[in-house]
mmCIF file of C-alpha atoms in Angstrom:
data_model
loop_
_atom_site.group_PDB
_atom_site.id
_atom_site.type_symbol
_atom_site.label_atom_id
_atom_site.label_comp_id
_atom_site.label_asym_id
_atom_site.label_seq_id
_atom_site.Cartn_x
_atom_site.Cartn_y
_atom_site.Cartn_z
ATOM 1 C CA UNK A 1 10.216 25.377 80.117
ATOM 2 C CA UNK A 2 8.068 28.243 81.321
ATOM 3 C CA UNK A 3 8.035 31.588 79.542
ATOM 4 C CA UNK A 4 9.786 34.484 81.392
ATOM 5 C CA UNK A 5 9.316 38.154 80.719
ATOM 6 C CA UNK A 6 12.438 39.967 79.557
ATOM 7 C CA UNK A 7 14.674 41.318 82.317
ATOM 8 C CA UNK A 8 14.958 45.079 82.232
ATOM 9 C CA UNK A 9 17.557 47.031 84.175
ATOM 10 C CA UNK A 10 16.326 50.357 85.403
ATOM 11 C CA UNK A 11 18.460 53.467 85.124
ATOM 12 C CA UNK A 12 20.770 51.984 82.540
ATOM 13 C CA UNK A 13 21.352 55.291 80.809
ATOM 14 C CA UNK A 14 22.138 57.069 84.097
ATOM 15 C CA UNK A 15 24.518 54.356 85.202
ATOM 16 C CA UNK A 16 26.387 54.545 81.911
ATOM 17 C CA UNK A 17 26.565 58.323 82.184
ATOM 18 C CA UNK A 18 27.895 58.075 85.773
ATOM 19 C CA UNK A 19 30.521 55.551 84.705
ATOM 20 C CA UNK A 20 31.745 57.836 81.909
ATOM 21 C CA UNK A 21 31.753 60.867 84.230
ATOM 22 C CA UNK A 22 33.841 59.044 86.860
ATOM 23 C CA UNK A 23 36.235 57.779 84.208
ATOM 24 C CA UNK A 24 36.847 61.362 83.106
ATOM 25 C CA UNK A 25 37.521 62.408 86.707
ATOM 26 C CA UNK A 26 39.876 59.490 87.237
ATOM 27 C CA UNK A 27 41.737 60.316 84.024
ATOM 28 C CA UNK A 28 42.003 64.004 84.979
ATOM 29 C CA UNK A 29 43.300 63.108 88.449
ATOM 30 C CA UNK A 30 45.833 60.702 86.940
ATOM 31 C CA UNK A 31 47.094 63.350 84.525
ATOM 32 C CA UNK A 32 47.421 65.888 87.354
ATOM 33 C CA UNK A 33 49.454 63.469 89.481
ATOM 34 C CA UNK A 34 51.687 62.590 86.513
ATOM 35 C CA UNK A 35 52.318 66.269 85.733
ATOM 36 C CA UNK A 36 53.220 66.986 89.365
ATOM 37 C CA UNK A 37 55.630 64.033 89.411
ATOM 38 C CA UNK A 38 57.329 65.218 86.216
ATOM 39 C CA UNK A 39 57.771 68.730 87.575
ATOM 40 C CA UNK A 40 59.207 67.404 90.835
ATOM 41 C CA UNK A 41 61.625 65.033 89.079
ATOM 42 C CA UNK A 42 62.684 67.419 86.291
ATOM 43 C CA UNK A 43 65.913 69.436 86.150
ATOM 44 C CA UNK A 44 66.101 72.446 88.457
ATOM 45 C CA UNK A 45 67.886 75.703 87.531
ATOM 46 C CA UNK A 46 71.209 75.956 89.288
ATOM 47 C CA UNK A 47 71.361 72.235 90.042
ATOM 48 C CA UNK A 48 74.487 72.005 87.908
ATOM 49 C CA UNK A 49 73.530 68.724 86.261
ATOM 50 C CA UNK A 50 74.233 68.086 82.610
ATOM 51 C CA UNK A 51 70.487 68.069 81.854
ATOM 52 C CA UNK A 52 69.989 71.432 83.533
ATOM 53 C CA UNK A 53 72.370 73.182 81.145
ATOM 54 C CA UNK A 54 70.992 74.687 77.996
ATOM 55 C CA UNK A 55 72.425 74.037 74.590
ATOM 56 C CA UNK A 56 74.455 76.861 73.142
ATOM 57 C CA UNK A 57 72.371 79.179 71.014
ATOM 58 C CA UNK A 58 69.125 78.766 72.938
ATOM 59 C CA UNK A 59 67.623 81.935 74.405
ATOM 60 C CA UNK A 60 68.041 82.530 78.082
ATOM 61 C CA UNK A 61 64.689 81.975 79.780
ATOM 62 C CA UNK A 62 65.822 82.367 83.388
ATOM 63 C CA UNK A 63 66.923 85.628 84.956
ATOM 64 C CA UNK A 64 70.657 86.085 85.392
ATOM 65 C CA UNK A 65 70.533 85.477 89.161
ATOM 66 C CA UNK A 66 70.403 81.655 89.092
ATOM 67 C CA UNK A 67 72.471 81.119 92.226
ATOM 68 C CA UNK A 68 70.489 81.303 95.422
ATOM 69 C CA UNK A 69 71.779 83.464 98.253
ATOM 70 C CA UNK A 70 74.378 85.344 96.199
ATOM 71 C CA UNK A 71 73.895 88.668 94.534
ATOM 72 C CA UNK A 72 75.417 88.902 91.074
ATOM 73 C CA UNK A 73 77.168 91.964 89.690
ATOM 74 C CA UNK A 74 78.257 92.861 86.171
ATOM 75 C CA UNK A 75 82.051 92.730 85.860
ATOM 76 C CA UNK A 76 83.932 93.950 82.770
ATOM 77 C CA UNK A 77 86.827 91.640 81.890
ATOM 78 C CA UNK A 78 89.547 92.336 79.316
ATOM 79 C CA UNK A 79 90.315 89.123 77.435
ATOM 80 C CA UNK A 80 93.796 88.939 75.894
ATOM 81 C CA UNK A 81 92.663 87.374 72.595
ATOM 82 C CA UNK A 82 90.184 89.625 70.769
ATOM 83 C CA UNK A 83 89.414 86.827 68.284
ATOM 84 C CA UNK A 84 88.008 84.669 71.070
ATOM 85 C CA UNK A 85 85.669 87.467 72.141
ATOM 86 C CA UNK A 86 84.145 87.537 68.640
ATOM 87 C CA UNK A 87 82.825 84.012 69.281
ATOM 88 C CA UNK A 88 80.912 85.050 72.406
ATOM 89 C CA UNK A 89 77.249 86.043 72.575
ATOM 90 C CA UNK A 90 75.175 87.304 75.527
ATOM 91 C CA UNK A 91 73.850 84.306 77.456
ATOM 92 C CA UNK A 92 76.877 82.066 76.830
ATOM 93 C CA UNK A 93 78.477 80.329 79.820
ATOM 94 C CA UNK A 94 82.262 80.670 80.073
ATOM 95 C CA UNK A 95 85.157 79.885 82.389
ATOM 96 C CA UNK A 96 87.609 82.755 82.922
ATOM 97 C CA UNK A 97 91.210 81.508 83.029
ATOM 98 C CA UNK A 98 94.276 83.509 84.125
ATOM 99 C CA UNK A 99 97.792 82.838 82.842
ATOM 100 C CA UNK A 100 101.057 84.486 83.773
ATOM 101 C CA UNK A 101 102.239 87.566 81.848
ATOM 102 C CA UNK A 102 103.704 86.305 78.593
ATOM 103 C CA UNK A 103 102.074 82.878 78.941
ATOM 104 C CA UNK A 104 104.637 81.467 81.392
ATOM 105 C CA UNK A 105 103.450 79.543 84.436
ATOM 106 C CA UNK A 106 100.366 77.573 85.263
ATOM 107 C CA UNK A 107 96.889 78.593 84.235
ATOM 108 C CA UNK A 108 94.264 78.944 86.943
ATOM 109 C CA UNK A 109 90.495 79.215 86.675
ATOM 110 C CA UNK A 110 89.301 82.468 88.246
ATOM 111 C CA UNK A 111 85.564 82.058 87.542
ATOM 112 C CA UNK A 112 83.644 78.917 86.526
ATOM 113 C CA UNK A 113 80.407 78.816 84.514
ATOM 114 C CA UNK A 114 79.724 82.552 84.495
ATOM 115 C CA UNK A 115 77.170 84.048 82.129
ATOM 116 C CA UNK A 116 78.202 86.582 79.484
ATOM 117 C CA UNK A 117 75.826 89.545 79.754
ATOM 118 C CA UNK A 118 77.272 91.868 77.111
ATOM 119 C CA UNK A 119 79.924 91.849 74.404
ATOM 120 C CA UNK A 120 80.795 95.477 73.533
ATOM 121 C CA UNK A 121 81.962 96.286 70.012
ATOM 122 C CA UNK A 122 85.638 95.615 69.420
ATOM 123 C CA UNK A 123 87.959 98.615 69.518
ATOM 124 C CA UNK A 124 89.742 99.531 66.308
ATOM 125 C CA UNK A 125 92.922 100.366 68.248
ATOM 126 C CA UNK A 126 95.229 97.297 68.177
ATOM 127 C CA UNK A 127 97.300 98.811 71.016
ATOM 128 C CA UNK A 128 94.336 98.332 73.370
ATOM 129 C CA UNK A 129 95.388 94.702 73.793
ATOM 130 C CA UNK A 130 92.484 92.306 73.680
ATOM 131 C CA UNK A 131 88.768 92.923 73.957
ATOM 132 C CA UNK A 132 86.228 93.604 76.659
ATOM 133 C CA UNK A 133 83.492 91.223 77.852
ATOM 134 C CA UNK A 134 80.931 91.857 80.598
ATOM 135 C CA UNK A 135 80.117 88.811 82.764
ATOM 136 C CA UNK A 136 77.675 88.329 85.629
ATOM 137 C CA UNK A 137 79.458 87.033 88.755
ATOM 138 C CA UNK A 138 79.176 87.202 92.562
ATOM 139 C CA UNK A 139 80.815 90.272 94.108
ATOM 140 C CA UNK A 140 83.780 88.303 95.550
ATOM 141 C CA UNK A 141 84.519 86.746 92.164
ATOM 142 C CA UNK A 142 84.370 90.199 90.548
ATOM 143 C CA UNK A 143 87.096 91.359 92.945
ATOM 144 C CA UNK A 144 89.275 88.356 92.002
ATOM 145 C CA UNK A 145 88.714 89.076 88.287
ATOM 146 C CA UNK A 146 89.811 92.698 88.691
ATOM 147 C CA UNK A 147 92.910 91.651 90.634
ATOM 148 C CA UNK A 148 93.868 88.977 88.115
ATOM 149 C CA UNK A 149 93.202 91.325 85.188
ATOM 150 C CA UNK A 150 95.823 93.780 86.433
ATOM 151 C CA UNK A 151 98.634 91.237 86.826
ATOM 152 C CA UNK A 152 97.850 88.372 84.432
ATOM 153 C CA UNK A 153 96.473 87.674 80.965
ATOM 154 C CA UNK A 154 92.869 86.484 80.947
ATOM 155 C CA UNK A 155 91.249 84.028 78.545
ATOM 156 C CA UNK A 156 87.832 82.367 78.331
ATOM 157 C CA UNK A 157 86.678 78.865 77.497
ATOM 158 C CA UNK A 158 83.134 78.083 76.437
ATOM 159 C CA UNK A 159 81.173 75.757 78.710
#
């Protein structure tokens, strides 16, 4: 068998360097596409899904105006049971429920999933009847809350 000189590949170091450089670009592009897909598929504020809701006790990261197209106003609501108000903290989501005077009749939900913006200190006067809570609601809902507060007893349930 005849003797052959060794085969040498030219530019081996450059080719290896190019391969590594392109692998880094491909990996970076793949990560960018994955991140964009996760953002697009993730929960959106105001979507109302179970995943979009925050656990109780977590700080509020979004501004109060989560609903698009509606302007929110702060509405003070007098809740009949002052003990329930002690459980509330700013940022909690509540449903405001109205019952007939004296508890007779059916209960109706006046506002669903509204955010508590402030819980003023409880009054020492027991004759005041209940405690005050400030919630952030659309203007039309605020009008319904005021109307119901004058004729019915209001309560809240935590969402």
